[in-house]
Each structure stands twice: as structure tokens, then as C-alpha cells.
mmCIF file of C-alpha atoms in Angstrom:
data_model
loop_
_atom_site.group_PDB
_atom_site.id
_atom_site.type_symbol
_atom_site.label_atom_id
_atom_site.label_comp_id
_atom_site.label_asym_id
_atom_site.label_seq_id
_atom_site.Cartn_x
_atom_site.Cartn_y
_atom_site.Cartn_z
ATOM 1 C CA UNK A 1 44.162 7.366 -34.422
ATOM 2 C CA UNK A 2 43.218 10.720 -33.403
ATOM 3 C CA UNK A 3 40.266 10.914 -35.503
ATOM 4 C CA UNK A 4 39.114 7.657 -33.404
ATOM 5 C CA UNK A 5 39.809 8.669 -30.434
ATOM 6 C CA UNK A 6 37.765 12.001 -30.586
ATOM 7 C CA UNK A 7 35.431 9.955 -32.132
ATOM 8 C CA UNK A 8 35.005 7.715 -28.728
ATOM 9 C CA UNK A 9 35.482 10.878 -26.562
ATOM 10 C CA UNK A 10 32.395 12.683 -28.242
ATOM 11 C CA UNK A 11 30.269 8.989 -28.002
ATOM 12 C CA UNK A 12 31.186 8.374 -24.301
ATOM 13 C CA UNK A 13 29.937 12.098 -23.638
ATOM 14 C CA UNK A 14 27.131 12.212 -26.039
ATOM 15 C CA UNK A 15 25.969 8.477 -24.207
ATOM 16 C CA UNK A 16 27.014 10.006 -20.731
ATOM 17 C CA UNK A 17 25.260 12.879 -21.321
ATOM 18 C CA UNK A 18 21.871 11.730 -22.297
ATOM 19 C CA UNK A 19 21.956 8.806 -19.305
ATOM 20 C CA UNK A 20 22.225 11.815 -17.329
ATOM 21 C CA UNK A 21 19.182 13.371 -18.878
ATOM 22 C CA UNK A 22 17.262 9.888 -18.407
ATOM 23 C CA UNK A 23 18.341 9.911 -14.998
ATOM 24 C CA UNK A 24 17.185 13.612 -14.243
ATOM 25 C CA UNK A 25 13.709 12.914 -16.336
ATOM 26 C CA UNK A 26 12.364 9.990 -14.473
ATOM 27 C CA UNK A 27 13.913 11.458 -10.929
ATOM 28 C CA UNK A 28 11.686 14.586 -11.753
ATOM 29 C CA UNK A 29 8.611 12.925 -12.268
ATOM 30 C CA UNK A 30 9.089 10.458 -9.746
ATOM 31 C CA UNK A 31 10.140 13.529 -6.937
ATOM 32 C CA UNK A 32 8.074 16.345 -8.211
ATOM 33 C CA UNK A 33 4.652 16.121 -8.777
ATOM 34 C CA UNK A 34 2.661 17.045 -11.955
ATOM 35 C CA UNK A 35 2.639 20.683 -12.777
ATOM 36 C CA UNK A 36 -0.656 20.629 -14.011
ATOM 37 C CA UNK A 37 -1.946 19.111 -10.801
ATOM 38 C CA UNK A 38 0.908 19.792 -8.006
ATOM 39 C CA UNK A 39 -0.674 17.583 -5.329
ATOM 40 C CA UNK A 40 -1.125 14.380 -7.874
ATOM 41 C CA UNK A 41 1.557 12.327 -9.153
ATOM 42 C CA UNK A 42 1.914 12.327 -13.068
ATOM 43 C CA UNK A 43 0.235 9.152 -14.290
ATOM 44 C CA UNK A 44 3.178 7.661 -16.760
ATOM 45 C CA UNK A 45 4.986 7.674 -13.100
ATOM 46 C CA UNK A 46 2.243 5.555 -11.407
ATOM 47 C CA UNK A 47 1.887 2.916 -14.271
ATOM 48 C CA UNK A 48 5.868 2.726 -13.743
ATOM 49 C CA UNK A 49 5.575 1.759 -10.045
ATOM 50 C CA UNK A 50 2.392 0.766 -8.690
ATOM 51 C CA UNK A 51 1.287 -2.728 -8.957
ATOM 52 C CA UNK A 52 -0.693 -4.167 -11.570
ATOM 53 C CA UNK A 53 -1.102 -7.894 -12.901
ATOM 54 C CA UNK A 54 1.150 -7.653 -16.016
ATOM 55 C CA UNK A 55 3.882 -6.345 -14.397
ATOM 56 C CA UNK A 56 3.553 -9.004 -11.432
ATOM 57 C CA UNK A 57 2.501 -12.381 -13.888
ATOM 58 C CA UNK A 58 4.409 -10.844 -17.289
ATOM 59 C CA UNK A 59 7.549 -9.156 -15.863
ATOM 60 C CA UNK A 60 8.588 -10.802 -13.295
ATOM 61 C CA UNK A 61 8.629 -7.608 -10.771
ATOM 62 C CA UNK A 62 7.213 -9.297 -7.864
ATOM 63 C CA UNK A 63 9.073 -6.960 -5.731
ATOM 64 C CA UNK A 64 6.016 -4.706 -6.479
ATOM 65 C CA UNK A 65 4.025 -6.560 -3.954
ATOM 66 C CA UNK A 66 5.544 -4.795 -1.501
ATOM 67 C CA UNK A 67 6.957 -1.806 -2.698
ATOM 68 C CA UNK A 68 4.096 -0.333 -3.731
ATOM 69 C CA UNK A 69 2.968 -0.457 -0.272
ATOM 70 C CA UNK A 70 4.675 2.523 0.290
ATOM 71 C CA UNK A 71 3.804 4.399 -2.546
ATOM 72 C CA UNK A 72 0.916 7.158 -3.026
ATOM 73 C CA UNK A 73 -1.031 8.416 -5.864
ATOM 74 C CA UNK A 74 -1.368 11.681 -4.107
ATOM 75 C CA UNK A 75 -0.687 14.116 -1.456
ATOM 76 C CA UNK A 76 -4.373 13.461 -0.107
ATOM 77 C CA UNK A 77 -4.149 10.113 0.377
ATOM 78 C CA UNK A 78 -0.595 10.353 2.216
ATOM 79 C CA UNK A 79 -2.049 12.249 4.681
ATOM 80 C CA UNK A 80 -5.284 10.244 5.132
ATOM 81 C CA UNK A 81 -4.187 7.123 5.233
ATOM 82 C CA UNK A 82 -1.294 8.206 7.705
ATOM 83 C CA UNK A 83 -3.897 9.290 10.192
ATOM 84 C CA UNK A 84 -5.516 6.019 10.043
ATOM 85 C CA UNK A 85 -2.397 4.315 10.338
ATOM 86 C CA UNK A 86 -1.153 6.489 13.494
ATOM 87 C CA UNK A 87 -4.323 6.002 14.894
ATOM 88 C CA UNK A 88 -5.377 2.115 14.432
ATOM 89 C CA UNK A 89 -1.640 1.194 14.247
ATOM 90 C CA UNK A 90 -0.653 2.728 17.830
ATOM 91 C CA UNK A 91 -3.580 0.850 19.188
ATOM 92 C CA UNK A 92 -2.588 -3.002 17.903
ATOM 93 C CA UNK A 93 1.096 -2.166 18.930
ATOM 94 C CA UNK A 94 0.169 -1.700 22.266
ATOM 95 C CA UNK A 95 -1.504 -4.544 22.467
ATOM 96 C CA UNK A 96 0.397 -6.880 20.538
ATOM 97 C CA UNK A 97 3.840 -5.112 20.288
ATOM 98 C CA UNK A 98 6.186 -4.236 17.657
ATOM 99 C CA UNK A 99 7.351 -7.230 16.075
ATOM 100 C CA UNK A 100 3.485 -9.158 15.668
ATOM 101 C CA UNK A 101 2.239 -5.870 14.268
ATOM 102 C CA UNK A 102 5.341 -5.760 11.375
ATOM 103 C CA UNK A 103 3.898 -9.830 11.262
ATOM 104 C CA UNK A 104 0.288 -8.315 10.817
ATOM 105 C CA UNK A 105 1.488 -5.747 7.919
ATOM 106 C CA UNK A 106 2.881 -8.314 6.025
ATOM 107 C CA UNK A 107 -0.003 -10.665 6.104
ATOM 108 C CA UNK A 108 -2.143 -8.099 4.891
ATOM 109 C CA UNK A 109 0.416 -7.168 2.691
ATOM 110 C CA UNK A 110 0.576 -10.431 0.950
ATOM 111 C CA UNK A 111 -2.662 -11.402 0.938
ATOM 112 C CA UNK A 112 -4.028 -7.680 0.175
ATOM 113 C CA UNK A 113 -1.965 -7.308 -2.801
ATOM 114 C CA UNK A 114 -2.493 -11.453 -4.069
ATOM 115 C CA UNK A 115 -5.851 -10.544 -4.650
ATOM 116 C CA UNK A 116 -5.599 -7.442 -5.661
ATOM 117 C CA UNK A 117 -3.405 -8.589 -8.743
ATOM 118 C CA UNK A 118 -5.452 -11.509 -9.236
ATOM 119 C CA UNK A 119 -9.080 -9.696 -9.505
ATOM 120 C CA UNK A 120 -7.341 -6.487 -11.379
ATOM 121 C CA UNK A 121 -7.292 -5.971 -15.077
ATOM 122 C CA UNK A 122 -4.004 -6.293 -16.600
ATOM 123 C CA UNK A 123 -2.709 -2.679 -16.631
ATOM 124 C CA UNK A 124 -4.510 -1.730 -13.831
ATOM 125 C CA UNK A 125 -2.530 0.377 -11.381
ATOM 126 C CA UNK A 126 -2.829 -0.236 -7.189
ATOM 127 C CA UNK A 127 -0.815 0.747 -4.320
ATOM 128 C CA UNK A 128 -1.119 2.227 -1.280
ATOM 129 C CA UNK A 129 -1.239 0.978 2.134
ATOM 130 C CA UNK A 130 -5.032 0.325 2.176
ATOM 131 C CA UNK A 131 -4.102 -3.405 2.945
ATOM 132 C CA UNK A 132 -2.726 -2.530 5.755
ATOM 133 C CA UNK A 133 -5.586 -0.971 6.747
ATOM 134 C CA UNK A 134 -7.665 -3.321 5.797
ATOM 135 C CA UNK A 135 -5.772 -5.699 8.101
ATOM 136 C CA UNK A 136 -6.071 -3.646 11.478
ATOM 137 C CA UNK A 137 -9.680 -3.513 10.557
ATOM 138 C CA UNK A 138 -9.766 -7.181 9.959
ATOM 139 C CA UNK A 139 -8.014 -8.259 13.419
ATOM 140 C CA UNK A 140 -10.473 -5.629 15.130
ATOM 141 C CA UNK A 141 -13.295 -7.449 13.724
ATOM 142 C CA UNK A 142 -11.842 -10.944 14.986
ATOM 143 C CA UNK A 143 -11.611 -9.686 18.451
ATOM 144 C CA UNK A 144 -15.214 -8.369 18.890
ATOM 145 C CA UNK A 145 -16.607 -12.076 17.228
ATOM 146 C CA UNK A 146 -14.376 -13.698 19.368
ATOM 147 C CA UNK A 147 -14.548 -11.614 23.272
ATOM 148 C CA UNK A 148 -18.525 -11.026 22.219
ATOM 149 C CA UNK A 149 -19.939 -12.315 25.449
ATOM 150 C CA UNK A 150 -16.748 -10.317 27.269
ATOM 151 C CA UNK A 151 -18.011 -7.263 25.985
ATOM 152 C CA UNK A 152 -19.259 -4.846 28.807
ATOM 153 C CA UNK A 153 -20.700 -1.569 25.909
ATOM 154 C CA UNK A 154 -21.542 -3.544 23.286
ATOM 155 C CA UNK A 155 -23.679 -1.082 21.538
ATOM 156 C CA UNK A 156 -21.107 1.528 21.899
ATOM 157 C CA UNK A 157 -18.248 -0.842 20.673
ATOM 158 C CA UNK A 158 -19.989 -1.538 17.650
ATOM 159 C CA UNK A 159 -20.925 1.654 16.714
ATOM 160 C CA UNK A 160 -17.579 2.822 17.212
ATOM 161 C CA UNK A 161 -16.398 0.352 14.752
ATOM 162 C CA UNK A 162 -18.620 0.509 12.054
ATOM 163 C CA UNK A 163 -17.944 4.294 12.450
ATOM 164 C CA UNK A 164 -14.571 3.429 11.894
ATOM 165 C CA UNK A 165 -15.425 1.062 8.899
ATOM 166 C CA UNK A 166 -17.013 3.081 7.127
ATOM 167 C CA UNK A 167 -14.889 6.396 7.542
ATOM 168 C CA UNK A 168 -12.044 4.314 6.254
ATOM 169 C CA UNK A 169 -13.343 2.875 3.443
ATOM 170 C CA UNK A 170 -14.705 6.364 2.427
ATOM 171 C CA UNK A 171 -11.820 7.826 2.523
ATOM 172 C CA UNK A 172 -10.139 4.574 0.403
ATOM 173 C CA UNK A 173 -13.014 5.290 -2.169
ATOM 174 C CA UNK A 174 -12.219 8.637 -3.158
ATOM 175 C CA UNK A 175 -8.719 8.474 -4.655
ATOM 176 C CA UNK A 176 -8.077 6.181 -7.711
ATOM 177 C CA UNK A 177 -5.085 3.728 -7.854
ATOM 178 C CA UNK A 178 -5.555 2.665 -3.792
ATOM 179 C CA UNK A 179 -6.740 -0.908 -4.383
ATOM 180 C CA UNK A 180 -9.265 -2.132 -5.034
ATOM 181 C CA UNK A 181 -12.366 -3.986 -3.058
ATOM 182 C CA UNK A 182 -11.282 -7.408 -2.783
ATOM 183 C CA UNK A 183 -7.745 -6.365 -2.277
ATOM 184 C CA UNK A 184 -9.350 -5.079 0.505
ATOM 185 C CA UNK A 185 -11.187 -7.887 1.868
ATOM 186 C CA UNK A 186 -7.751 -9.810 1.389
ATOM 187 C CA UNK A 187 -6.590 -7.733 3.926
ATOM 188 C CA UNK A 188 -9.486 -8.243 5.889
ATOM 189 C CA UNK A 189 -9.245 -11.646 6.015
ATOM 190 C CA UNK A 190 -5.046 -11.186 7.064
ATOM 191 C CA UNK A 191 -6.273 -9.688 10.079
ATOM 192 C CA UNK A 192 -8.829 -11.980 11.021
ATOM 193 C CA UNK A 193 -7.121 -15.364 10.503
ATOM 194 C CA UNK A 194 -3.508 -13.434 11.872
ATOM 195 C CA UNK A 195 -4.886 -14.826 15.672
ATOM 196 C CA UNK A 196 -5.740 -18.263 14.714
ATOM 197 C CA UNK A 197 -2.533 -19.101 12.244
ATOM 198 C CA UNK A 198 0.357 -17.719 15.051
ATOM 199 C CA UNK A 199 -2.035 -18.753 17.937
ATOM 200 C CA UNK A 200 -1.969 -15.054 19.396
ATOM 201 C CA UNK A 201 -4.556 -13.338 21.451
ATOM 202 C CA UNK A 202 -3.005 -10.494 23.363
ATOM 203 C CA UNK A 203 -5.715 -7.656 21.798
ATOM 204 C CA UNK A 204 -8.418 -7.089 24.362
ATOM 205 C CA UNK A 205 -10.780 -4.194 24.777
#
């Protein structure tokens, strides 16, 4: 009886004790970046959780569709794509407020990452919040097509936004695993349609 119960002592430790190490492994590389390359994520972590059409079609994890919305390959893109976001997000809030812009993210969201998954290869890793992006763009485009013959600098207005258009997407390029093009153009086409399906118009100028 002793004998057994050391026996299930040493298991439950030995089976505590290397949880514990699984735990500590994957919250290392998940909170820590490579050591190789500090400002990049290790790439076993990515394939883990970014989004990719095996994972989505095969495994069930459609959770990913979102989730990896939030997540970024690297420290780069973080920051870059959080400038964008301050700066083309603060200016649809305004206009529309706070609970149509959430509206707008998830549209582009949804229809970002659909496509994304659908025009990927099968372990092909995405995420990133270039949908989002994609979708401010996208609703910025609807408004010039639609308040054209409103427009008072036309020239001006346009070059401002194909500056903008083509910074972005620049930026998007560089870094791998931050969607891909017609993830992109889903989101696109989120932010063009978002006026027309909830019958909104409150973005002018």
C-alpha cells in the first residue's frame, strides 16, 4: 500500500511537473520573442495562432477569425499598423461614432479574413489587423464616389488619398504573415458596402 501510494505521489508530481514545463514553454514563446531575432515572433508560435485555412476548414478553430486580429508577427508591424489605426480610426469615429466604427471592424473583419482563408494555401499563416485597415480605406473610398460632385478640392482630396493608399499598403507589403491581397480587398469591399447595408451616411469631408 505504501509502495502504491509513493508510486501515485511520484506520477502526480512527475505529470504536474512537466504540465508546468508545457505551460512555461509555450508562455515563453508566445511572451518573449525569438532570441535570434528579438523584435520577430518565433515562427512555430505564429503557425500556432495566426489564421490559416486548415486550421479554420480542418480544425474547427473558427475563433481564429477574429483572434488573430489582434495578433502581430512583429514589433514593426505593431507599431505601423497602430499609427494607421490611431490616425484613420480617430477620423471615422468622429464621424460615425463609437459603436458603427466597432460595426465597421467587424465587417472588415469577417469579410477580410473569409477571403483571406479562402484564397490562402492550407498552412498559410495571416493575421494582423490589415482588414481593418483595409476597411477604413474602403468606406473612405465610398464617400469620395458617392459626395463626388460635393467635393470643393478635388485634386487635393484625391491625392491625399491615394497618398494614403499607397503608404498603407506599403507598409502591409513589407512584413510576411499580414494578409494577404484579396484579404485585403475583402476588407475593402466591408467598408464600401458598410453605408449601403445599415443605410448610414454620417462621414462627410
Amino acid at each position: 500500500m505504501s509502495f502504491r501510494t509513493r508510486a501515485s505521489n511520484n506520477f502526480n508530481n512527475d505529470y504536474s511537473h512537466d504540465s508546468n514545463l508545457l505551460i512555461n514553454k509555450y508562455t515563453t514563446n508566445i511572451i518573449f520573442f525569438n532570441f535570434s531575432s528579438p523584435l520577430f515572433i518565433n515562427e512555430d508560435v505564429l503557425k500556432k495562432i495566426g489564421i490559416n485555412r486548415f486550421a479554420v476548414s480542418n480544425n474547427y478553430q473558427y475563433y481564429k477569425l477574429v483572434t488573430a486580429t489582434f495578433l502581430h508577427s512583429n514589433i514593426w508591424n505593431v507599431l505601423i499598423n497602430t499609427y494607421y489605426l490611431m490616425n484613420i480610426g480617430t477620423i471615422i469615429e468622429k464621424n460615425y461614432g463609437k459603436a458603427e466604427y466597432i460595426i465597421i471592424m467587424i465587417l472588415s473583419v469577417a469579410c477580410g479574413n473569409l477571403l483571406t482563408c479562402a484564397t490562402s494555401k492550407c498552412l498559410d499563416v495571416q493575421m494582423g489587423i490589415s482588414p481593418i485597415l483595409s476597411g477604413c480605406i474602403g468606406l473612405f473610398l465610398q464617400d469620395i464616389i458617392v459626395h463626388y460632385y460635393e467635393l470643393i478640392d478635388k485634386l487635393s482630396i484625391f491625392g491625399n488619398f491615394i497618398f494614403s493608399f499607397l503608404s498603407l499598403y506599403l507598409m502591409i507589403s513589407i512584413f510576411s504573415y499580414n494578409g494577404n491581397v484579396l484579404g485585403n480587398v475583402g476588407g475593402i469591399l466591408a467598408g464600401v458596402s458598410y453605408p449601403y447595408i445599415f443605410k448610414s451616411d454620417n462621414f462627410h469631408g
